[in-house]
XYZ file of C-alpha atoms in Angstrom:
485
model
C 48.039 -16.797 85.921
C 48.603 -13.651 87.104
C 44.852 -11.057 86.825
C 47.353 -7.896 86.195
C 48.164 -6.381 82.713
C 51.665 -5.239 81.735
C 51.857 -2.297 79.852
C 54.978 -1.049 78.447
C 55.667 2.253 77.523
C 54.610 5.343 79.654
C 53.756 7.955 76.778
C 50.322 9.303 76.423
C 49.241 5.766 75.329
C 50.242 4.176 77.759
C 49.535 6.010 80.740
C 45.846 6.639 79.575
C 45.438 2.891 79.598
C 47.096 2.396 82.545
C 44.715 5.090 83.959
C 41.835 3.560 82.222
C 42.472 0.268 83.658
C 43.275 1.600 87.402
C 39.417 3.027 87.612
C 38.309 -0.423 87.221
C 40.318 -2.068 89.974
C 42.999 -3.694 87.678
C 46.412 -4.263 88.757
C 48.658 -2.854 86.221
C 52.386 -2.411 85.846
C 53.389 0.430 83.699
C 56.821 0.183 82.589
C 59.374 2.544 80.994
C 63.309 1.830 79.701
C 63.774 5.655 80.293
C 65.227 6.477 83.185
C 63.392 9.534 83.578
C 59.828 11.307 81.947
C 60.260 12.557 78.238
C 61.089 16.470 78.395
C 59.690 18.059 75.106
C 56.427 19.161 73.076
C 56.689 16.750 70.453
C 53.166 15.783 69.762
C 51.945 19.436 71.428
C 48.464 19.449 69.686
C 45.351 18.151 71.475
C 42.239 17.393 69.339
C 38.588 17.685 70.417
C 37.847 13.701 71.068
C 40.675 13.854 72.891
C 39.477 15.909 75.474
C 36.390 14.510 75.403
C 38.551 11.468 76.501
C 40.719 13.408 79.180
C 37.170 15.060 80.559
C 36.192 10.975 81.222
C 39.113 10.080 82.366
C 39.413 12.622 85.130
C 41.983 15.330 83.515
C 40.307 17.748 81.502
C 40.785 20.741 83.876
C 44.260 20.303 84.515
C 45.004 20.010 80.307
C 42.674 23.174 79.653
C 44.638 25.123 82.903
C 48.487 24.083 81.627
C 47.476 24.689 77.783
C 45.952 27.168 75.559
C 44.057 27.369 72.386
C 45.255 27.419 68.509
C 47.237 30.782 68.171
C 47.031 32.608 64.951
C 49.579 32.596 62.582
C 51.427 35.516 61.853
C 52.826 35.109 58.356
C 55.908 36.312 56.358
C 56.875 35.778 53.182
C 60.281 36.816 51.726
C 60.795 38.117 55.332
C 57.796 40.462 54.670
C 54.913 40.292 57.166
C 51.794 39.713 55.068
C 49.069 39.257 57.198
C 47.779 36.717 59.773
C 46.325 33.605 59.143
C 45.227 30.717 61.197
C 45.127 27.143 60.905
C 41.633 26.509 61.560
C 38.956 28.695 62.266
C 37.543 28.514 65.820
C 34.224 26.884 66.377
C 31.717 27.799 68.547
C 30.804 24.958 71.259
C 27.312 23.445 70.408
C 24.779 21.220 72.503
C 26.077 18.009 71.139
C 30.330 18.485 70.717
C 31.216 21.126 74.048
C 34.909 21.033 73.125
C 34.994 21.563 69.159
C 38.324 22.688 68.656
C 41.874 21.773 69.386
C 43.978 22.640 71.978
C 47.792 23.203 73.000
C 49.720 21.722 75.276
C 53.691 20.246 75.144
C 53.473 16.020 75.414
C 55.889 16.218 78.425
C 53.028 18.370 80.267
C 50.332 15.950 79.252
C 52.411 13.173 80.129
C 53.035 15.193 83.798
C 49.021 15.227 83.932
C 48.240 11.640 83.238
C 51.401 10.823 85.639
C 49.858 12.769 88.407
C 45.908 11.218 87.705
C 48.118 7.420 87.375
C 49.022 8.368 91.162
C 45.210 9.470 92.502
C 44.258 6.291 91.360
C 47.167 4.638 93.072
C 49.183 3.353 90.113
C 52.428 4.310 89.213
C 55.344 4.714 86.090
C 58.312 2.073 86.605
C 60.897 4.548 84.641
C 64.113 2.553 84.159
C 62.827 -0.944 83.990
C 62.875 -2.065 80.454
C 61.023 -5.225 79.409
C 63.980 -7.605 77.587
C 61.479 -10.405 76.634
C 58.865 -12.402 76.964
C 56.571 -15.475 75.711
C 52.891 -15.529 75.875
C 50.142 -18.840 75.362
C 46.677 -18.949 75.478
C 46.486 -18.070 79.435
C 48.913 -16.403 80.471
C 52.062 -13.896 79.362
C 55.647 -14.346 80.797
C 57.559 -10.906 80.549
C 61.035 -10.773 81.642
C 61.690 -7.337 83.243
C 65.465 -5.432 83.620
C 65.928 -2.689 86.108
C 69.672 -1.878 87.690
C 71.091 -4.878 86.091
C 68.466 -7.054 87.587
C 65.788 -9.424 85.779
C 62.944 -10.084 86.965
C 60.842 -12.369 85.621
C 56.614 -11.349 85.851
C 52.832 -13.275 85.037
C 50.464 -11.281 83.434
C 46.674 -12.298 81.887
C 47.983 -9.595 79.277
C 50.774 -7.786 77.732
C 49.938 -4.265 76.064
C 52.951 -2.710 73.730
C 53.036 1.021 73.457
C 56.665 1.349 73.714
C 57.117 3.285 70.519
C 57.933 3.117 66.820
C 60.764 0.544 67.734
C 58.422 -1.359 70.014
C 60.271 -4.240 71.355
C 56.434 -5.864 71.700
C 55.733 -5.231 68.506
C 59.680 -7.134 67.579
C 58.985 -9.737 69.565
C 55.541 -10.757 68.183
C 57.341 -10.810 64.767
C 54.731 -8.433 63.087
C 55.358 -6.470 59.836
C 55.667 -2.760 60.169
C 54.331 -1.908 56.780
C 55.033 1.200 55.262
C 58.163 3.188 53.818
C 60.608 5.381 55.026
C 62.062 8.786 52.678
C 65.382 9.617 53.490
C 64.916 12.368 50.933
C 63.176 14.323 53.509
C 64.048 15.363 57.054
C 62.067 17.434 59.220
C 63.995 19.431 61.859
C 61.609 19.485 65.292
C 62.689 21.345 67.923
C 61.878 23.497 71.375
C 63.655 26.723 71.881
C 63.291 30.249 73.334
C 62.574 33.428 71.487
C 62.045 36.706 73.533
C 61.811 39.406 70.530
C 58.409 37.785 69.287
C 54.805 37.957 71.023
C 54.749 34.436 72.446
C 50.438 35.023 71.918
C 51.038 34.448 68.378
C 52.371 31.659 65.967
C 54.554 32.433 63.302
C 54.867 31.060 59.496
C 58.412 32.143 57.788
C 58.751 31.248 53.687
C 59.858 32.382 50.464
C 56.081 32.970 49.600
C 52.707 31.139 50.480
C 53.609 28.293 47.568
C 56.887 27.542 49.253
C 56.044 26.527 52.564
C 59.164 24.085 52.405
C 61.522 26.815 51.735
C 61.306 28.155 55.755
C 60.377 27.311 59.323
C 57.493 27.900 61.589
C 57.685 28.440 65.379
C 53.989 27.708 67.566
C 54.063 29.088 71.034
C 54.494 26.373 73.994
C 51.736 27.302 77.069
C 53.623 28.261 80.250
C 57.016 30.529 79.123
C 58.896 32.049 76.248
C 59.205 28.966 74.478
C 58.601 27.493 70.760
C 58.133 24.785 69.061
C 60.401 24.946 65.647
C 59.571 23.195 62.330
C 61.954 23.565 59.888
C 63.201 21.472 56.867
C 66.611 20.015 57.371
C 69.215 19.738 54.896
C 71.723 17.056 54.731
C 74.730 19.431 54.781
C 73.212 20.558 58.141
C 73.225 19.884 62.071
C 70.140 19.381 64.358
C 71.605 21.919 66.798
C 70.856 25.567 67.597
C 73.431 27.173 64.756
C 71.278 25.757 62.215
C 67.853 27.078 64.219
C 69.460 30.340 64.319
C 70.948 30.452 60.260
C 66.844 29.452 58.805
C 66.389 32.472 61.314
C 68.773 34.882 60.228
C 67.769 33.910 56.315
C 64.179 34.213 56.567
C 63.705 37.136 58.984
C 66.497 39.083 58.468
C 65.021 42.306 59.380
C 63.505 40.936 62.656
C 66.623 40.477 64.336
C 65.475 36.875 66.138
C 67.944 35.235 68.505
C 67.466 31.865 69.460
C 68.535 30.337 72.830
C 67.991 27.785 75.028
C 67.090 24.169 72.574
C 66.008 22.201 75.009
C 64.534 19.394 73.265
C 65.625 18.318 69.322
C 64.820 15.647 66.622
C 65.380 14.973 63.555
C 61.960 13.621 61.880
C 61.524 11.357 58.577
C 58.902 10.356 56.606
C 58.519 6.928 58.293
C 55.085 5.816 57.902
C 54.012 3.047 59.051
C 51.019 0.471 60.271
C 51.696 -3.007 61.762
C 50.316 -5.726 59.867
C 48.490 -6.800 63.131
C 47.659 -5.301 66.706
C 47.333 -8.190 68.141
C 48.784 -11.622 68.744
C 47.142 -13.736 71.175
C 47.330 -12.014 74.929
C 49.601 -9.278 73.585
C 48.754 -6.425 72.140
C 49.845 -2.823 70.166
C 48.827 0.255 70.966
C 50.048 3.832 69.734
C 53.706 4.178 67.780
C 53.957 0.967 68.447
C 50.854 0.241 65.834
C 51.361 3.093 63.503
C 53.610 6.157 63.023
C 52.765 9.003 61.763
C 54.187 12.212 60.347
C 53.435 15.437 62.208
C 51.137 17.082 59.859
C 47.741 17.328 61.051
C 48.861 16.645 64.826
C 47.069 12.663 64.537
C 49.653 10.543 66.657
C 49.598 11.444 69.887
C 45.776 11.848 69.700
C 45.275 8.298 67.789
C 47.318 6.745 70.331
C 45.086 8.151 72.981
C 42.269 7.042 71.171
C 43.432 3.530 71.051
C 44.134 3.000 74.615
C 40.550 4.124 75.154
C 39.120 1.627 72.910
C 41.236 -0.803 75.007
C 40.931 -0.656 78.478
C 37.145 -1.867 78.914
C 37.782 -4.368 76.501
C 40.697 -5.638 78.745
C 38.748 -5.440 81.721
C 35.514 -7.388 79.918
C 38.334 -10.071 79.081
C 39.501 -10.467 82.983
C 35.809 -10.389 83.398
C 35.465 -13.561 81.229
C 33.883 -11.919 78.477
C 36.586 -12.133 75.454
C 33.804 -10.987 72.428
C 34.653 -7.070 73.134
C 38.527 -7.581 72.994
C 38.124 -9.800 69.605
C 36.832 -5.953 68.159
C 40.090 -3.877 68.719
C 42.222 -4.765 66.240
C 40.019 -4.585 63.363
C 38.335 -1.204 64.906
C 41.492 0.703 65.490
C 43.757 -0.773 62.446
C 40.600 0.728 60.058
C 40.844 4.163 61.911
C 44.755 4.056 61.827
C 44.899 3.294 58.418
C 42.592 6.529 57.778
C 44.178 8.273 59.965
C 47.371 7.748 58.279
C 46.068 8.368 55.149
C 44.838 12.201 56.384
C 48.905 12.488 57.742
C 50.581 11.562 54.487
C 47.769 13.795 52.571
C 48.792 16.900 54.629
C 52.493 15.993 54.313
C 52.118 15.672 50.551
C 50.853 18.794 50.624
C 53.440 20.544 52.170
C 56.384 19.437 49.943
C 54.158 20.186 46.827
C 54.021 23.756 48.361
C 50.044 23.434 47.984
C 49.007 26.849 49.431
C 47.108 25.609 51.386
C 49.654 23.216 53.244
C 48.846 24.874 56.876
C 45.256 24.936 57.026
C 43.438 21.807 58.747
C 39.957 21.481 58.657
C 37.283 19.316 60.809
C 38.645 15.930 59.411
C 41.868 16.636 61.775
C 39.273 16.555 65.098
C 39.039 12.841 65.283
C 35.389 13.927 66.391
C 33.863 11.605 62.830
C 35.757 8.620 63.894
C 33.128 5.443 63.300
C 33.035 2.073 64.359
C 29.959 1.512 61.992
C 29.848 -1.048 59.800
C 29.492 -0.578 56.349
C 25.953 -2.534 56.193
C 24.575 0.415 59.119
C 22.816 3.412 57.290
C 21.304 6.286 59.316
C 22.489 9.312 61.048
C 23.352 7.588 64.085
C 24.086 3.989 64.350
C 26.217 1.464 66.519
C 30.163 2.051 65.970
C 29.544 6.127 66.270
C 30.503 8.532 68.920
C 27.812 9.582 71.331
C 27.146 12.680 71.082
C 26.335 15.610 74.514
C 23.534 17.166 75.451
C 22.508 19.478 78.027
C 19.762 18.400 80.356
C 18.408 19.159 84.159
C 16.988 16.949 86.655
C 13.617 17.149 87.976
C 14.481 19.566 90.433
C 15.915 21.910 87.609
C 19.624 21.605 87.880
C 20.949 21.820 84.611
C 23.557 18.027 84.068
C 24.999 17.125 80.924
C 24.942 13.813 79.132
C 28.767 13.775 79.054
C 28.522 13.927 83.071
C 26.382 10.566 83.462
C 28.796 8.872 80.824
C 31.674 9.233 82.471
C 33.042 6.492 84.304
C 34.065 3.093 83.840
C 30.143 2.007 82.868
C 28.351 1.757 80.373
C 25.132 3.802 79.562
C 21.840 2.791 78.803
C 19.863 6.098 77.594
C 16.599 5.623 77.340
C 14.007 8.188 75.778
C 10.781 8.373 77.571
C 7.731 6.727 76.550
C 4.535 4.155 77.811
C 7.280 1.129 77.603
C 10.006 0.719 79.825
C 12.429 -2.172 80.014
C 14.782 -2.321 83.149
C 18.694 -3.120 82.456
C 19.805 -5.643 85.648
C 23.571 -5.565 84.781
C 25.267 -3.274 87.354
C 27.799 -2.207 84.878
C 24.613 -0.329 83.122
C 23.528 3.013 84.072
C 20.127 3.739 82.925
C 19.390 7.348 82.251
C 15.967 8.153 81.038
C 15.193 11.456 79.067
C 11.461 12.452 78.487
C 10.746 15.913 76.463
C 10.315 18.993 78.573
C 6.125 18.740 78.045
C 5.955 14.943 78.700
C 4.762 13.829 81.924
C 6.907 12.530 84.442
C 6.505 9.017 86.123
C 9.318 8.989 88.839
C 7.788 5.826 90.717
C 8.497 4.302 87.487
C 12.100 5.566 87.337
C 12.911 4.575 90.829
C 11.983 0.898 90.479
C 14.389 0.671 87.272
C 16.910 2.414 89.840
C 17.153 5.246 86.323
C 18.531 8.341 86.600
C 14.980 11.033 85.356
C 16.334 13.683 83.259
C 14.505 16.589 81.184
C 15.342 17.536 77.606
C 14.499 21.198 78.521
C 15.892 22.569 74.919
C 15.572 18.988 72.983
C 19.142 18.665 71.618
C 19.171 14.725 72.651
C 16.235 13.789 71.068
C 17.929 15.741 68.100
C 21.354 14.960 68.794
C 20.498 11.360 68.933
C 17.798 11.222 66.260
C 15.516 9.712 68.683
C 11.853 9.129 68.912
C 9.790 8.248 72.594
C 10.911 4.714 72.751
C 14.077 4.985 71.490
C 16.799 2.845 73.466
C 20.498 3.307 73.038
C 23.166 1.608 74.606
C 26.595 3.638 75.435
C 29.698 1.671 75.357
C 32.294 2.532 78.183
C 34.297 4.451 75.612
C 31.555 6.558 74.303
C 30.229 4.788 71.109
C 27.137 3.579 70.399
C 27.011 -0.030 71.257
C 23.650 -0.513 69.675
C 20.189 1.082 69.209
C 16.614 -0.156 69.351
């Protein structure tokens, strides 16, 4: 048996497990049946956990330098302009969430990012080799590779599918994608250039605000003159750039828009979907390959993200020889799918009901509330949740945030000050210990637990973590509380 993972598919998903898994020293083979990297925006909408995750995983800077925040919406109805709107307010940062709202950026530029962090960390995208088939026991996978006509036939301790909505894994494993499909409705999704508008602002084009059906949008791309285009599609209609132009020339006559330069077109369905299981044995599903989702509310990319996350230490505890973690992804990230696909369909619904408020998301979009907890845990933080930030400084002064300890392929042991300390001996632990700004400080106490001494100068993590002197919390790798005591 072979200690590498296979992963196939080299979207967001995949390359943040792949990255994710390269921190900790395990071989991985990232594979793609393309021959060359998706050019497009598709999923173009980055939600706060999400870069909470990028910011771990070494790529937040490079996402907020190629992107740019939520534009506001300049809206006209019956090709009148009345007013501006915006899909969700802006929120200030705060102690305890530093990145509360979402952000822009076109999938093939994230996908460029993660490529480029893949390669730091010496890993790299296979693009053309497809995997054809494979067979899997209870030690070891067999995957049979195809690149340039030639098979090649590969050991792995585990196979990872997040090739898509037609995931060959997910084919191969024999597992239900349960959902439905309406043909009745077709979404036309698009990228294209238009010079006569301010690309600083979005724009919302309708027969009036409870007809959001009848009429397109267009949300500025970072980096150019481009849009993305939403539009309804007809069935008497083409996906090609006459059709852009005609919803153009209907809705804004007096504007005078011309549309160039599609460079990237689908046609979308409602197809929603969510496999029966993620997981068969040593092969799992991760992203479309799981669970499809319609573009309302900008969920997929970001739940697929969020999945790999939850995966990678688990994988690596597995090669480890601890299985337990691993035996807790499927039923943690089918539950969140499952919601998440619930908030999707809601927001679709709402658009072809012409609800007027169709375009507005609110803070249930931010994937920041997502829980592990189990129902039987009460309390305002509890195993299962996200761990929250908080700004702290050393005991020199220098100001570090909690965010900066956690990241890393570790896990975190925070412990708040008081009389009774207990030392953690696993070297995949961190300890940090926190004492209030007017408790004393014992750092010949700290240095035989080999802890990092912090200050709560302003007490957010006492607050943010509802903690007394004593309290001990345990981080998991992906930043969720593992426990509390």
């Amino acid at each position: 048996m072979s200690d590498q993972v296979i992963v196939a598919g080299a979207g967001p998903t995949g390359l943040t497990l792949a990255i994710d898994l390269a921190r900790r020293g395990i071989a991985v083979r990232l594979v793609d049946r393309a021959e060359t990297p998706f050019q497009g925006s598709r999923g173009d909408g980055i939600q706060p956990r999400t870069l909470e995750v990028f910011e771990d995983l070494g790529v937040l800077g490079a996402v907020l330098s190629a992107g740019r925040d939520l534009p506001a919406m300049h809206v006209y109805f019956a090709g009148e302009f009345v007013g501006e709107r915006r899909m969700a307010e802006p929120v200030a940062p705060a102690p305890d969430v530093p990145y509360p709202n979402g952000w822009v950026l076109g999938q093939s530029d994230t996908e460029a990012i993660l490529r480029a962090r893949l390669a730091e960390l010496g890993g790299q995208v296979e693009f053309g080799t497809e995997l054809v088939d494979f067979t899997h026991d209870d030690t070891d996978v067999t995957a049979t590779l195809l690149r340039d006509g030639v098979h090649e036939t590969v050991h792995a301790s585990y196979l990872v599918g997040a090739d898509g909505g037609a995931s060959t894994v997910r084919k191969g494993l024999g597992i239900a994608f349960e959902g439905s499909t309406d043909d009745s409705i077709k979404m036309l999704l698009g990228d294209v250039r238009v010079d006569a508008l301010d690309h600083e602002f979005g724009y919302w084009f309708a027969g009036a605000a409870d007809q959001p059906m009848d009429g397109f949008t267009l949300s500025p791309l970072p980096g150019g003159r481009r849009f993305q285009f939403a539009a309804p599609l007809a069935e008497d209609q083409s996906p090609d750039l006459a059709t852009l132009q005609g919803l153009a020339d209907r809705h804004a006559p007096a504007l005078g828009l011309t549309l160039s330069d599609l460079s990237w077109v689908t046609v979308w369905r409602p197809n929603i979907r969510l496999a029966e299981r993620f997981r068969d044995g040593r092969v799992l599903l991760a992203g479309d390959a799981a669970h499809v989702h319609p573009p309302t509310g900008g969920q997929g990319l970001n739940t697929g993200v969020q999945d790999a996350y939850n995966l990678g230490w688990k994988l690596a505890a597995a090669l480890d020889g601890d299985t337990a973690p691993l035996d807790t992804y499927e039923p943690e990230r089918r539950t969140v799918a499952a919601r998440v696909l619930g908030l999707s369909t809601e927001l679709l619904d709402k658009l072809v009901d012409g609800d007027e408020d169709a375009m507005h998301r609110g803070p249930e979009t931010r994937q920041l509330g997502i829980t592990y907890r189990s129902p039987t845990e009460q309390g305002p933080l509890v195993a299962g949740d996200r761990a929250p930030d908080a700004p702290l400084h050393d005991e020199s002064g220098r100001p570090i945030r909690l965010f900066d300890l956690f990241r890393g392929p570790h896990a975190t042991l925070v412990r708040f000050a008081s009389a009774a300390r207990t030392p953690v001996d696993d070297p995949a632990v961190r300890t940090v210990e926190i004492r209030r700004a007017d408790a004393p400080a014992h750092p010949e106490v700290a240095d035989r637990l080999a802890s990092t001494a912090l200050v709560d100068t302003d007490g957010h993590a006492f607050t943010a973590y509802a903690a007394a002197p004593g309290t001990h919390i345990l981080i998991r790798p992906d930043g969720h509380l593992a426990r509390r005591w």
